[in-house]
Short mmCIF file of C-alpha atoms (C1' of nucleotides) in Angstrom, two decimals:
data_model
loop_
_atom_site.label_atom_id
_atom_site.label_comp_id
_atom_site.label_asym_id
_atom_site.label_seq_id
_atom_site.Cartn_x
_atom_site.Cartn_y
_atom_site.Cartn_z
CA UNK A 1 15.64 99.54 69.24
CA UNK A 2 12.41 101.00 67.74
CA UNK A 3 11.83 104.86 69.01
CA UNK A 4 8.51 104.64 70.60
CA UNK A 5 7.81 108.30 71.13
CA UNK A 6 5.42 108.61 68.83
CA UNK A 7 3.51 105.99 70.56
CA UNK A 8 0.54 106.25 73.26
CA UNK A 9 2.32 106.05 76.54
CA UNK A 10 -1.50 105.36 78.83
CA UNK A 11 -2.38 102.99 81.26
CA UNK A 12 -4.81 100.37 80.13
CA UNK A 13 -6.28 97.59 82.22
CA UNK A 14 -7.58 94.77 80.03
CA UNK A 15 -9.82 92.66 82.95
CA UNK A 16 -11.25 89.29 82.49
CA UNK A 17 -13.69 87.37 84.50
CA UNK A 18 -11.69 84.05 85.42
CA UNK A 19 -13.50 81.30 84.25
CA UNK A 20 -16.69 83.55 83.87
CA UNK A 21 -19.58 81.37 83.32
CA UNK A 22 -18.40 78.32 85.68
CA UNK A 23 -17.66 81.43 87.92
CA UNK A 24 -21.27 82.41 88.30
CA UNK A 25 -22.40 79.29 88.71
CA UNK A 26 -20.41 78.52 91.71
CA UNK A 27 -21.26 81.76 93.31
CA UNK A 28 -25.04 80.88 92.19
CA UNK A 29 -24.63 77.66 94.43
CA UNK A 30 -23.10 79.38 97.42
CA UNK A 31 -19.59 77.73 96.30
CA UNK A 32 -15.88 78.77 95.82
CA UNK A 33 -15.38 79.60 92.12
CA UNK A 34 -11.68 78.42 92.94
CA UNK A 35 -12.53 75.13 95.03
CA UNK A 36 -15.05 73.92 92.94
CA UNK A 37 -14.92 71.33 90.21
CA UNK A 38 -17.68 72.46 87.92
CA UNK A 39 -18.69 73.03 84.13
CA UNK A 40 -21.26 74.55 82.19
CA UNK A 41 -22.53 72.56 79.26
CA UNK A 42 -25.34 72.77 76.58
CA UNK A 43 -27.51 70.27 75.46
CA UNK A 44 -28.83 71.25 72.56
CA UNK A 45 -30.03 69.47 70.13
CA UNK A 46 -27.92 69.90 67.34
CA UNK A 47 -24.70 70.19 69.90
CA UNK A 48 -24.37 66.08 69.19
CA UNK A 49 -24.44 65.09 72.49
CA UNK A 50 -23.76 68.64 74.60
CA UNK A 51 -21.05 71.51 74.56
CA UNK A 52 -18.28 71.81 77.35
CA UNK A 53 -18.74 76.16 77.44
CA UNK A 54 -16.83 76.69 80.38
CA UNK A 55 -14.86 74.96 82.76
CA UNK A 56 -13.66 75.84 86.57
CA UNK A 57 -9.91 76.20 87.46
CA UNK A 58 -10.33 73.39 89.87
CA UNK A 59 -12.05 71.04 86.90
CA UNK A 60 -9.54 72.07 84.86
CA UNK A 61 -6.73 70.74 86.89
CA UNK A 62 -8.51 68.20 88.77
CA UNK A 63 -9.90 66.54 85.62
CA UNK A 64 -7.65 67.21 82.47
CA UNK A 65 -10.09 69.11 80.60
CA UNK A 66 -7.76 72.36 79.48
CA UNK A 67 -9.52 73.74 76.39
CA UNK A 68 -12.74 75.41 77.12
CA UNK A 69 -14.59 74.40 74.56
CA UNK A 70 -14.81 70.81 74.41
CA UNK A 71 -17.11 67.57 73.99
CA UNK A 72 -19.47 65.90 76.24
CA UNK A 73 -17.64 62.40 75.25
CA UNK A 74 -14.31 64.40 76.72
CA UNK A 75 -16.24 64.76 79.83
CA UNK A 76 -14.92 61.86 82.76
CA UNK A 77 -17.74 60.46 84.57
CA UNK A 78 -17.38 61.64 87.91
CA UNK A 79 -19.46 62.23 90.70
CA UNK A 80 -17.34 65.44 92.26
CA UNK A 81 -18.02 66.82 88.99
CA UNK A 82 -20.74 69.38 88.83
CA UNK A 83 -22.13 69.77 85.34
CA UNK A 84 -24.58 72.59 84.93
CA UNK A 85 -26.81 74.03 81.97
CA UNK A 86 -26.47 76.81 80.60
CA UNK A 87 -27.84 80.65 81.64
CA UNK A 88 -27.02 82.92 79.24
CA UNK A 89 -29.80 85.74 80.65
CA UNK A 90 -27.44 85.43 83.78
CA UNK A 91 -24.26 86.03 82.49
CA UNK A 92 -25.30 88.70 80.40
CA UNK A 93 -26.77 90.70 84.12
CA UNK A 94 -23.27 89.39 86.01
CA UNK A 95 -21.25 91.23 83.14
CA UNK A 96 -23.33 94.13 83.59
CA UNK A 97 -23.16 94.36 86.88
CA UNK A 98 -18.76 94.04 87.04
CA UNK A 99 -18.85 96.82 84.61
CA UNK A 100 -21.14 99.63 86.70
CA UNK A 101 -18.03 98.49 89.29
CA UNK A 102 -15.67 99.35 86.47
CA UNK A 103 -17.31 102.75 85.77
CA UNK A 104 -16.56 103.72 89.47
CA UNK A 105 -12.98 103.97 88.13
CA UNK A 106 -13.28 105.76 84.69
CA UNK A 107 -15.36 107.61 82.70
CA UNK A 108 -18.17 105.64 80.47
CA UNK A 109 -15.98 106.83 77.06
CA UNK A 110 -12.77 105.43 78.46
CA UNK A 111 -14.64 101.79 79.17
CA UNK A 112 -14.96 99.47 76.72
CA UNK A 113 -17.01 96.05 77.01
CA UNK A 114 -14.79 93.57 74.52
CA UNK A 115 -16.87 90.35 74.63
CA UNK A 116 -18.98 88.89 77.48
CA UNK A 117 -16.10 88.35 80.10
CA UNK A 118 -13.38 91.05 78.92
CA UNK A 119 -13.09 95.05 79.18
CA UNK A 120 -10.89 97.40 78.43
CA UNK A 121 -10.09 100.54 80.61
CA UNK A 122 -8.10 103.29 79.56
CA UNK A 123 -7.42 104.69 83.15
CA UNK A 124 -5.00 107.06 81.78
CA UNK A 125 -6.35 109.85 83.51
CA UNK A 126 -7.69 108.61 86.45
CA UNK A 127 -5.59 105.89 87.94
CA UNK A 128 -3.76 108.78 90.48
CA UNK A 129 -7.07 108.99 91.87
CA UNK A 130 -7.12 105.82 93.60
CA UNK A 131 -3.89 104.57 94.52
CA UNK A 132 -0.22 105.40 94.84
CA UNK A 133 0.49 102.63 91.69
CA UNK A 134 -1.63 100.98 88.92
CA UNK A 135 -1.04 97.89 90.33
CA UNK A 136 -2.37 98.82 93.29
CA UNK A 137 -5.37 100.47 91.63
CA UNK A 138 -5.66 97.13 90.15
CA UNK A 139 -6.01 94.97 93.04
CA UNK A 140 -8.94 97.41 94.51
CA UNK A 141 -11.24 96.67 91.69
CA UNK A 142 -10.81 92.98 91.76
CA UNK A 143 -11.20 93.33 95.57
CA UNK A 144 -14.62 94.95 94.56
CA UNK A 145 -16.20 92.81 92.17
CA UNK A 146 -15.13 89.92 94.28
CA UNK A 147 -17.07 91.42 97.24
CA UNK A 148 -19.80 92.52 95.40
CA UNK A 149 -20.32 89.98 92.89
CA UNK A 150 -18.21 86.70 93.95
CA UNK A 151 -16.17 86.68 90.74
CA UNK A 152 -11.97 86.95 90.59
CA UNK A 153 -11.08 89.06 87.76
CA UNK A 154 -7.70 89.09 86.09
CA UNK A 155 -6.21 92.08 84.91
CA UNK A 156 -3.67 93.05 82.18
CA UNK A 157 -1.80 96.18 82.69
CA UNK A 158 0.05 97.46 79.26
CA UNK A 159 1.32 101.08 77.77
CA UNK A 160 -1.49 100.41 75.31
CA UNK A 161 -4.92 97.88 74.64
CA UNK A 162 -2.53 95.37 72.92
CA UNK A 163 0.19 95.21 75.80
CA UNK A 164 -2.91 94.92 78.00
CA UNK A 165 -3.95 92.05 76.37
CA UNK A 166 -0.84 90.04 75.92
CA UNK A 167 -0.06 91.05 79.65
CA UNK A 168 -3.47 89.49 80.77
CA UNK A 169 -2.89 86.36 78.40
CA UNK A 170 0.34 85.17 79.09
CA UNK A 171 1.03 86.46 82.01
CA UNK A 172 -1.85 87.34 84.52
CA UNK A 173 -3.72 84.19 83.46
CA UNK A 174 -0.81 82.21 84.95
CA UNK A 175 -0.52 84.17 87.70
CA UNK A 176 -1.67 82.60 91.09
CA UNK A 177 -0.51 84.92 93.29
CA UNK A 178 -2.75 88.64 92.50
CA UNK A 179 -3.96 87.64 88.70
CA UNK A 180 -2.10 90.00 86.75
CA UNK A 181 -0.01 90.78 84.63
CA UNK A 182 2.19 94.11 83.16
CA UNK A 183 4.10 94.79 79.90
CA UNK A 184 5.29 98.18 79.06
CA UNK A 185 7.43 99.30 75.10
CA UNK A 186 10.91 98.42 77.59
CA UNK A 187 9.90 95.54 78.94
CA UNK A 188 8.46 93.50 75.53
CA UNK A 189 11.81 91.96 74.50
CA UNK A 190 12.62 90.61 78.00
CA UNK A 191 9.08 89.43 78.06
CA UNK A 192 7.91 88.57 74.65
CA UNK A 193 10.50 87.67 71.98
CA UNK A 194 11.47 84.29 74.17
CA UNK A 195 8.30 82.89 72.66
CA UNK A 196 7.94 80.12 70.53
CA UNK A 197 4.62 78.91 71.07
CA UNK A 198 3.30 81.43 68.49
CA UNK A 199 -0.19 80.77 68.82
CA UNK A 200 -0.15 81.63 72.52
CA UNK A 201 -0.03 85.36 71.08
CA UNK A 202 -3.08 86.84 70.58
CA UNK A 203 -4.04 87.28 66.74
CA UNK A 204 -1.79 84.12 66.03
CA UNK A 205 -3.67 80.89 64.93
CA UNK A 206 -2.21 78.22 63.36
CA UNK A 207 -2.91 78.95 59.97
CA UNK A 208 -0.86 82.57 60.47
CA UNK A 209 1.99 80.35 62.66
CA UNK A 210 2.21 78.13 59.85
CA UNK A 211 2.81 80.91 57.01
CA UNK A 212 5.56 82.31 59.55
CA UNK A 213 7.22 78.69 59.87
CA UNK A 214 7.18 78.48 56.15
CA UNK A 215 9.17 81.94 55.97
CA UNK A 216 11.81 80.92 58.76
CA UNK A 217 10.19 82.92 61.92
CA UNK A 218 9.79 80.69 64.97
CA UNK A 219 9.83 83.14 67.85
CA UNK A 220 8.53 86.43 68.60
CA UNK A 221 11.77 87.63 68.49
CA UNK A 222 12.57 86.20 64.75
CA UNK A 223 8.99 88.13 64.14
CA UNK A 224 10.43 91.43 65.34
CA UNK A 225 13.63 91.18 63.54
CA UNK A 226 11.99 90.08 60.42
CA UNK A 227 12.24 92.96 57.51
CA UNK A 228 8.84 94.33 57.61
CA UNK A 229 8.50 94.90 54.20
CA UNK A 230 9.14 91.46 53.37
CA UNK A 231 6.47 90.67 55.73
CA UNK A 232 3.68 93.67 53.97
CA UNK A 233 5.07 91.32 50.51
CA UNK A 234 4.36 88.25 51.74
CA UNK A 235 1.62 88.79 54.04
CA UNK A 236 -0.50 92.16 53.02
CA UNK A 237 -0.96 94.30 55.68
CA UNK A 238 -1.56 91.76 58.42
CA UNK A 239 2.23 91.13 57.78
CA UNK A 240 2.87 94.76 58.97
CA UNK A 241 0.44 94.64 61.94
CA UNK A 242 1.99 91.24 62.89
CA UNK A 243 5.36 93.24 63.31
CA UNK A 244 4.02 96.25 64.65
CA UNK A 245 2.86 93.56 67.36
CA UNK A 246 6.56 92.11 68.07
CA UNK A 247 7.39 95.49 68.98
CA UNK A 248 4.45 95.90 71.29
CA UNK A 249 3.05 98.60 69.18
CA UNK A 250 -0.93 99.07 69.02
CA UNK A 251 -1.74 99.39 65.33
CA UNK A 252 -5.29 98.99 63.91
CA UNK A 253 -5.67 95.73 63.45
CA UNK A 254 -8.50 93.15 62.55
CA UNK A 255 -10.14 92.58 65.69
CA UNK A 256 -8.87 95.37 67.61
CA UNK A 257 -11.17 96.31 70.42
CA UNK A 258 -12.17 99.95 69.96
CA UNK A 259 -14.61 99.31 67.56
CA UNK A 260 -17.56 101.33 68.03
CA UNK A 261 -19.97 100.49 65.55
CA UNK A 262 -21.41 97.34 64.31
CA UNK A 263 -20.87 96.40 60.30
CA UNK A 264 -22.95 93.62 60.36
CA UNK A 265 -25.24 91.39 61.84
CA UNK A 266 -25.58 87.86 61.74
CA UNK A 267 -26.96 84.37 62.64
CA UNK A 268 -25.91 80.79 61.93
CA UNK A 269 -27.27 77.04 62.71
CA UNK A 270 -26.08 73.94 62.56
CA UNK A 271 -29.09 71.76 61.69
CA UNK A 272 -29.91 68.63 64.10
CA UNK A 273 -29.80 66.48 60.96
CA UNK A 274 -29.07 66.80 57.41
CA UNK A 275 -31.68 68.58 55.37
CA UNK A 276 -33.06 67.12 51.59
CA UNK A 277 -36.32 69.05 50.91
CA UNK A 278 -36.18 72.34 49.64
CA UNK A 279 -39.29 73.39 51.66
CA UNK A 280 -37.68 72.58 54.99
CA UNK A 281 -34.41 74.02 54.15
CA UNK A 282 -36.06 77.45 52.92
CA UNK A 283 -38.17 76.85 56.27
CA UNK A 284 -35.45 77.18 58.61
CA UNK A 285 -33.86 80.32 56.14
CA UNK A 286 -36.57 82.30 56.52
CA UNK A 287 -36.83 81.82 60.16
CA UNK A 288 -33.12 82.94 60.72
CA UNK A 289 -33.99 85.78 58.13
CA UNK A 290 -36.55 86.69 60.28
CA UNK A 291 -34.76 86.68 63.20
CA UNK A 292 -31.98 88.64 62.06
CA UNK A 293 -34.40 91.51 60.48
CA UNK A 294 -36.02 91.12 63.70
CA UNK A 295 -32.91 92.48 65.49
CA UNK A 296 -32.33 95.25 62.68
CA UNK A 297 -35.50 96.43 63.56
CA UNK A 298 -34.56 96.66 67.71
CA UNK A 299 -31.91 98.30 66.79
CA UNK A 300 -33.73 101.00 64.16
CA UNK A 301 -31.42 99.39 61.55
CA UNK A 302 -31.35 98.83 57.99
CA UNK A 303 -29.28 96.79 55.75
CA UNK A 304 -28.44 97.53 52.54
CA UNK A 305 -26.94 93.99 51.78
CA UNK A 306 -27.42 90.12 52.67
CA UNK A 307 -25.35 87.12 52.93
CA UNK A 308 -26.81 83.83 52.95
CA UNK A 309 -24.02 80.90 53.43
CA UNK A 310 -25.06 76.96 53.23
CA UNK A 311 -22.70 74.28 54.41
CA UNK A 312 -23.52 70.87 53.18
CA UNK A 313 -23.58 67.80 54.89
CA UNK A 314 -20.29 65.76 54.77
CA UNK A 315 -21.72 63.42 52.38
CA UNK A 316 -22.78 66.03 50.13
CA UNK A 317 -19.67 67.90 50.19
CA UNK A 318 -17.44 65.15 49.59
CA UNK A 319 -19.74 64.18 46.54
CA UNK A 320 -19.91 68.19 45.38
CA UNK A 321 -16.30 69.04 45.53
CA UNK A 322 -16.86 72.25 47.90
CA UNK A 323 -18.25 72.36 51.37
CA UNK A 324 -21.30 74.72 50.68
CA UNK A 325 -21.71 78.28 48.92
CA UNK A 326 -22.27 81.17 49.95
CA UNK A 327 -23.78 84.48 47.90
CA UNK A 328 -24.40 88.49 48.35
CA UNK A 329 -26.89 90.28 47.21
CA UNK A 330 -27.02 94.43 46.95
CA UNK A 331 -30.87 95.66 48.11
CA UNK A 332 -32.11 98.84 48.42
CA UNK A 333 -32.12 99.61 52.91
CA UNK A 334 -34.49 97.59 54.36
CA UNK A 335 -35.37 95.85 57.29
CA UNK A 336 -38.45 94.15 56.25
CA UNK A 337 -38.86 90.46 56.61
CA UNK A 338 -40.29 90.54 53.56
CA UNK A 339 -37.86 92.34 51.55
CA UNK A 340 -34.70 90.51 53.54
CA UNK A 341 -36.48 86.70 53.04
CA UNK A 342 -36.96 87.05 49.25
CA UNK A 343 -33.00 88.03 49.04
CA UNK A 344 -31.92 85.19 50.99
CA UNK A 345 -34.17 82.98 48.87
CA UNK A 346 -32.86 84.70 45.57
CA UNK A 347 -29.70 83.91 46.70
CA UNK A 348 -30.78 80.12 47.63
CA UNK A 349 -32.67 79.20 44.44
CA UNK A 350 -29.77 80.28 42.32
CA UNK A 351 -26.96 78.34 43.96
CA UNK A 352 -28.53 75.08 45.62
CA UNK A 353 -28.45 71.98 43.37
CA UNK A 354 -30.21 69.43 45.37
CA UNK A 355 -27.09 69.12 47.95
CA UNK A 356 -28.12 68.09 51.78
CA UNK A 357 -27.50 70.83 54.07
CA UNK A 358 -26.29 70.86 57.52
CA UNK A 359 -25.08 75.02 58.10
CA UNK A 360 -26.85 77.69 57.73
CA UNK A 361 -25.04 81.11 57.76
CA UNK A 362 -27.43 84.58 57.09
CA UNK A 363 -25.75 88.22 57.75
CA UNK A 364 -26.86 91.78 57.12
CA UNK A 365 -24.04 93.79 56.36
CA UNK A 366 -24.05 97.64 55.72
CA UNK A 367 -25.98 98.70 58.13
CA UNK A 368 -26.99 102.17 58.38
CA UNK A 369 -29.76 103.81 60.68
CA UNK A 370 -33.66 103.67 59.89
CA UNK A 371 -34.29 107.01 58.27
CA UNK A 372 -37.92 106.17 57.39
CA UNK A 373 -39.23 103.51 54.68
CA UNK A 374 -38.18 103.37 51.73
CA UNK A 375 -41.13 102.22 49.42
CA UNK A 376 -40.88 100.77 45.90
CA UNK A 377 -42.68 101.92 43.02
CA UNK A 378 -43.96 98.89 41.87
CA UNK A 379 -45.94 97.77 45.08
CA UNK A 380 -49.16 100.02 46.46
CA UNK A 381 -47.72 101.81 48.86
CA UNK A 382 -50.27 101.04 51.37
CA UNK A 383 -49.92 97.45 51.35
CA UNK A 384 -46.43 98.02 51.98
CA UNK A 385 -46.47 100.10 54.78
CA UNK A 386 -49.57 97.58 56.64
CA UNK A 387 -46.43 94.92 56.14
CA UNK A 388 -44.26 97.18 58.10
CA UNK A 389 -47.08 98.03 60.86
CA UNK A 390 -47.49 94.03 61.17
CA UNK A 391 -43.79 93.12 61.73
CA UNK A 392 -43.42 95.74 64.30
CA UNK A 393 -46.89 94.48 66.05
CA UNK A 394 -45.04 90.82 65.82
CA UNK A 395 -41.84 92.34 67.34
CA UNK A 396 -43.76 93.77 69.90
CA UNK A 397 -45.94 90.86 70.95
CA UNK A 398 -42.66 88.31 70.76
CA UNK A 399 -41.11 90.97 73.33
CA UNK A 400 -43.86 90.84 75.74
CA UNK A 401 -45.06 87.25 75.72
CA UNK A 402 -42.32 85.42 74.26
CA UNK A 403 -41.36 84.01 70.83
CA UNK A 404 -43.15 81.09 71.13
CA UNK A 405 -46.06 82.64 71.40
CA UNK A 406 -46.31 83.67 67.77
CA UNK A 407 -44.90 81.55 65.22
CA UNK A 408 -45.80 80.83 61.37
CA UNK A 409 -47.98 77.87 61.36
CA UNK A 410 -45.05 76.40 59.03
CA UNK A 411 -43.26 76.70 61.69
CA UNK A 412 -44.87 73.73 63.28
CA UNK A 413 -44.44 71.78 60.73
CA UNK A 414 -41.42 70.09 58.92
CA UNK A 415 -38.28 71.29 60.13
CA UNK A 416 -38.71 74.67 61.47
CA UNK A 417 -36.30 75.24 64.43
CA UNK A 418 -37.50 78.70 65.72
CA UNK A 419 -39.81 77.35 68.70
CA UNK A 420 -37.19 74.99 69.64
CA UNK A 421 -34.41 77.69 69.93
CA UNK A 422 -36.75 80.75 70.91
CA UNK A 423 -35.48 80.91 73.94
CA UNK A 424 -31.54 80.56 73.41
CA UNK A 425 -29.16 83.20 73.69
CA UNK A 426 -25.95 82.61 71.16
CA UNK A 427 -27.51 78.86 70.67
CA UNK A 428 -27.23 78.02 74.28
CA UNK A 429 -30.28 77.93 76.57
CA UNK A 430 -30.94 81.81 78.64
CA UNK A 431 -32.08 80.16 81.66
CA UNK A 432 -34.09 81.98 83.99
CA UNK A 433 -33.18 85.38 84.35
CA UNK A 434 -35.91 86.74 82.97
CA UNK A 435 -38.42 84.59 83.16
"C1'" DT B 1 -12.40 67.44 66.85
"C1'" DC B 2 -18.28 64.01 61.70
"C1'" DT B 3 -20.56 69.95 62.60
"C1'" DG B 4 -21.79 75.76 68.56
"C1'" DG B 5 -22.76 80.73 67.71
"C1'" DG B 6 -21.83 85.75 66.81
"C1'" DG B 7 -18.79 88.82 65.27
"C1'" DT B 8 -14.69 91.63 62.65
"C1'" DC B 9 -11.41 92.65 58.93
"C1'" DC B 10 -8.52 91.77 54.61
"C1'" DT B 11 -7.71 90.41 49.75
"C1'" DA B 12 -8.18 88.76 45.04
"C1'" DG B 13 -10.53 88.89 40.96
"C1'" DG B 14 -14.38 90.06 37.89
"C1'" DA B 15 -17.65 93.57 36.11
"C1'" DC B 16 -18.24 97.95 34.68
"C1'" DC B 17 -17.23 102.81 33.65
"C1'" DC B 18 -14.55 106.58 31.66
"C1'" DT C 1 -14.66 94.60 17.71
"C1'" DC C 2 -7.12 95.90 17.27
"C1'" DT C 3 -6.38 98.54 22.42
"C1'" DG C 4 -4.28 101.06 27.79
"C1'" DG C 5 -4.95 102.38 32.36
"C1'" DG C 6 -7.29 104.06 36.48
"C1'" DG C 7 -11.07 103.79 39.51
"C1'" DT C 8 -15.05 101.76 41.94
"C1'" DC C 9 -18.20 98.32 43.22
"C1'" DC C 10 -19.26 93.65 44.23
"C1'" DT C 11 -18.64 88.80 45.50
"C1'" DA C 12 -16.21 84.91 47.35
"C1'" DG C 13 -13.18 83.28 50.46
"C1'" DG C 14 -9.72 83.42 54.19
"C1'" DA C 15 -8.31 84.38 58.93
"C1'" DC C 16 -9.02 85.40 63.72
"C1'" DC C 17 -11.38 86.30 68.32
"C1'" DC C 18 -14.45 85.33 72.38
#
DNA sequence: TCTGGGGTCCTAGGACCC
DNA sequence: TCTGGGGTCCTAGGACCC
């Protein structure tokens, strides 16, 4: 046995909206998130057909469709089925409004939003305040945001974030009864090492289950009695973390949640069709350039490096040898269009030999805060700081009125794709919330 | 699985410097 | 123009999560 003194010894809720955007939908409709077969799916235009985002318990169960994200072809024509676009805009208020419940129960530092349908509570210090056990402190706040909101939240209870979130995966998601689930340092060999479905464990896929088959480890408890330094050797440090994990210890580790500050920022595209001409493909790069300088700017950003990745069609990539490319390039902080375009092109013109595209990948990576412009020798300064007063007026006007409402005549054109997804949020369409 | 989208972190190897 | 070793930066690529 490990000695876990060292260890944080809090209570952590890890709570997750069950079945969060076929949850809101129901409640939308005036139906029973639980009773009703239902699933959200996008039709875009480059989703071949549409994309299965979310799925109700009920259609789950009723209709065989267990992985959330799926096809349209997967879909079984029904008539009980309900099948429903898309509102990002609406999710995005829901979420906000289950976490102003969870901020009733600890302090804003101690609560921390994880993705759109998952937050983390370290209720260390307040739990005592509301109930006689966590448990019960537990069911009060799902009893609240189902009142309030409609929604049944799950909740993992754990020692630490990563106990939390292995409680609320393998155990609180399968639990019918209240929806959660508890893991504490004594309880993680009863609970854990009996797995052998590796991949059910969070921060296991099945290229990591694979490397661990290869080395003899088939269950979590073959993980935790696995030499760790043979693990560091074989696997670099996500070898260690992987053990630390067995044990039920919270290390840092990749995608741990307390993460305060973004490193990057990104966007991405599959293209409806395969693209041939250069113009069209350096079209759509500079429109996804845009965008994401456009969101440095919100944020008073700057970048001080891009990433431009193309994919190429299947054809293409069977013909090339490699799927696509993808380069860096080092520039002085910026968050010009101007100056963040060019890059991206740079980075285009050097690699791209005529191969159709299908993916297009741009990121902004270290990010620091806007501390004024910097302005290059070689340009008159004026010019250059007129092309930073016209961005922002563009940012502005796109805020108030709309993307759509002022594009690059290009844009119109061959193969631009920015009026056609202006009003997305993550690629899938925001509905109405705004509007 | 004939192409969803937005993120995070780690590692190997080359370039360059002293 | 024969050469070691340590450090840093950069790029490409891999892996995972929601």
């Amino acid at each position: 046995m490990l000695d876990y003194s060292g260890e944080p010894h809090g209570v952590f809720f890890l709570i997750d909206s069950k079945s969060f955007y076929a949850s809101v939908e129901c409640v939308a409709r005036g139906l029973d998130p639980l009773k009703t077969p239902l699933v959200v799916m996008s039709e875009q235009e480059n989703t071949n057909g549409g994309l299965i985002l979310a799925t109700s318990p009920v259609a789950k169960k009723e209709f065989g469709l267990q992985s959330n994200v799926s096809r349209q072809r997967d879909l079984p024509q029904s008539e009980d089925l309900f099948v429903v676009p898309p509102r990002m805009n609406l999710y995005i208020q829901c979420n906000l409004a289950i976490n102003r419940i969870f901020q009733r129960y600890v302090a804003p530092e101690d609560l921390w939003p994880y993705s759109i349908d998952e937050s983390i509570l370290d209720i260390t210090k307040s739990w005592h305040l509301f109930g006689q056990t966590t448990l019960d402190v537990a069911h009060q706040i799902q009893k609240a945001v189902h009142d309030e909101l409609g929604i049944w939240t799950t909740v993992g209870i754990g020692q630490n974030p990563v106990q939390a979130k292995l409680a609320l995966d393998l155990f609180a998601k399968h639990n019918d009864v209240d929806r959660t689930g508890r893991l504490t340092y004594a309880t993680f060999p009863d609970k854990i090492w009996p797995i052998t479905d590796m991949t059910s464990v969070w921060s296991i896929a099945d290229r990591t289950a694979a490397h661990l088959a290869r080395m003899n480890i088939h269950s979590m408890y073959d993980l935790a009695h696995t030499n760790p330094y043979a693990l560091r050797q074989e696997m670099g440090l996500a070898g260690e973390q992987l053990f630390a994990l067995a044990w039920g210890i919270d290390r840092a580790h990749p995608a741990a949640p307390v993460r305060v500050h973004n490193r990057s920022i990104s966007n991405s595209q599959v293209l409806p069709r395969d693209y041939k001409m250069p113009d069209e493909i350096e079209l759509v790069i500079k429109e996804i350039g845009e965008q994401v300088a456009s969101r440095l700017r919100h944020h008073h950003y700057q970048c001080g490096v891009v990433n431009l990745g193309v994919g190429f069609s299947y054809a293409s990539a069977e013909e090339d040898g490699r799927g696509g490319f993808h380069g860096a390039l080092r520039i002085d902080p910026t968050n010009t269009n101007t100056e963040i375009v060019a890059a991206l092109l740079q980075i285009f013109r050097r690699n791209w030999e005529n191969q159709a595209v299908r993916n297009l990948y741009v990121s902004c990576g270290r990010i620091t805060h806007d501390s004024g412009q910097q302005l290059s020798l070689l340009d008159s300064i004026t010019t250059q700081v007129k092309n930073v007063d016209l961005e922002r007026t563009v940012d502005e006007i796109r805020h108030r009125f709309g993307f759509t409402k002022l594009v690059y005549a290009a844009s119109k054109v061959h193969g631009g794709t920015a009026i056609e997804r202006a009003s997305l949020v993550g690629g899938h369409n925001g509905g109405n919330a705004y509007d």
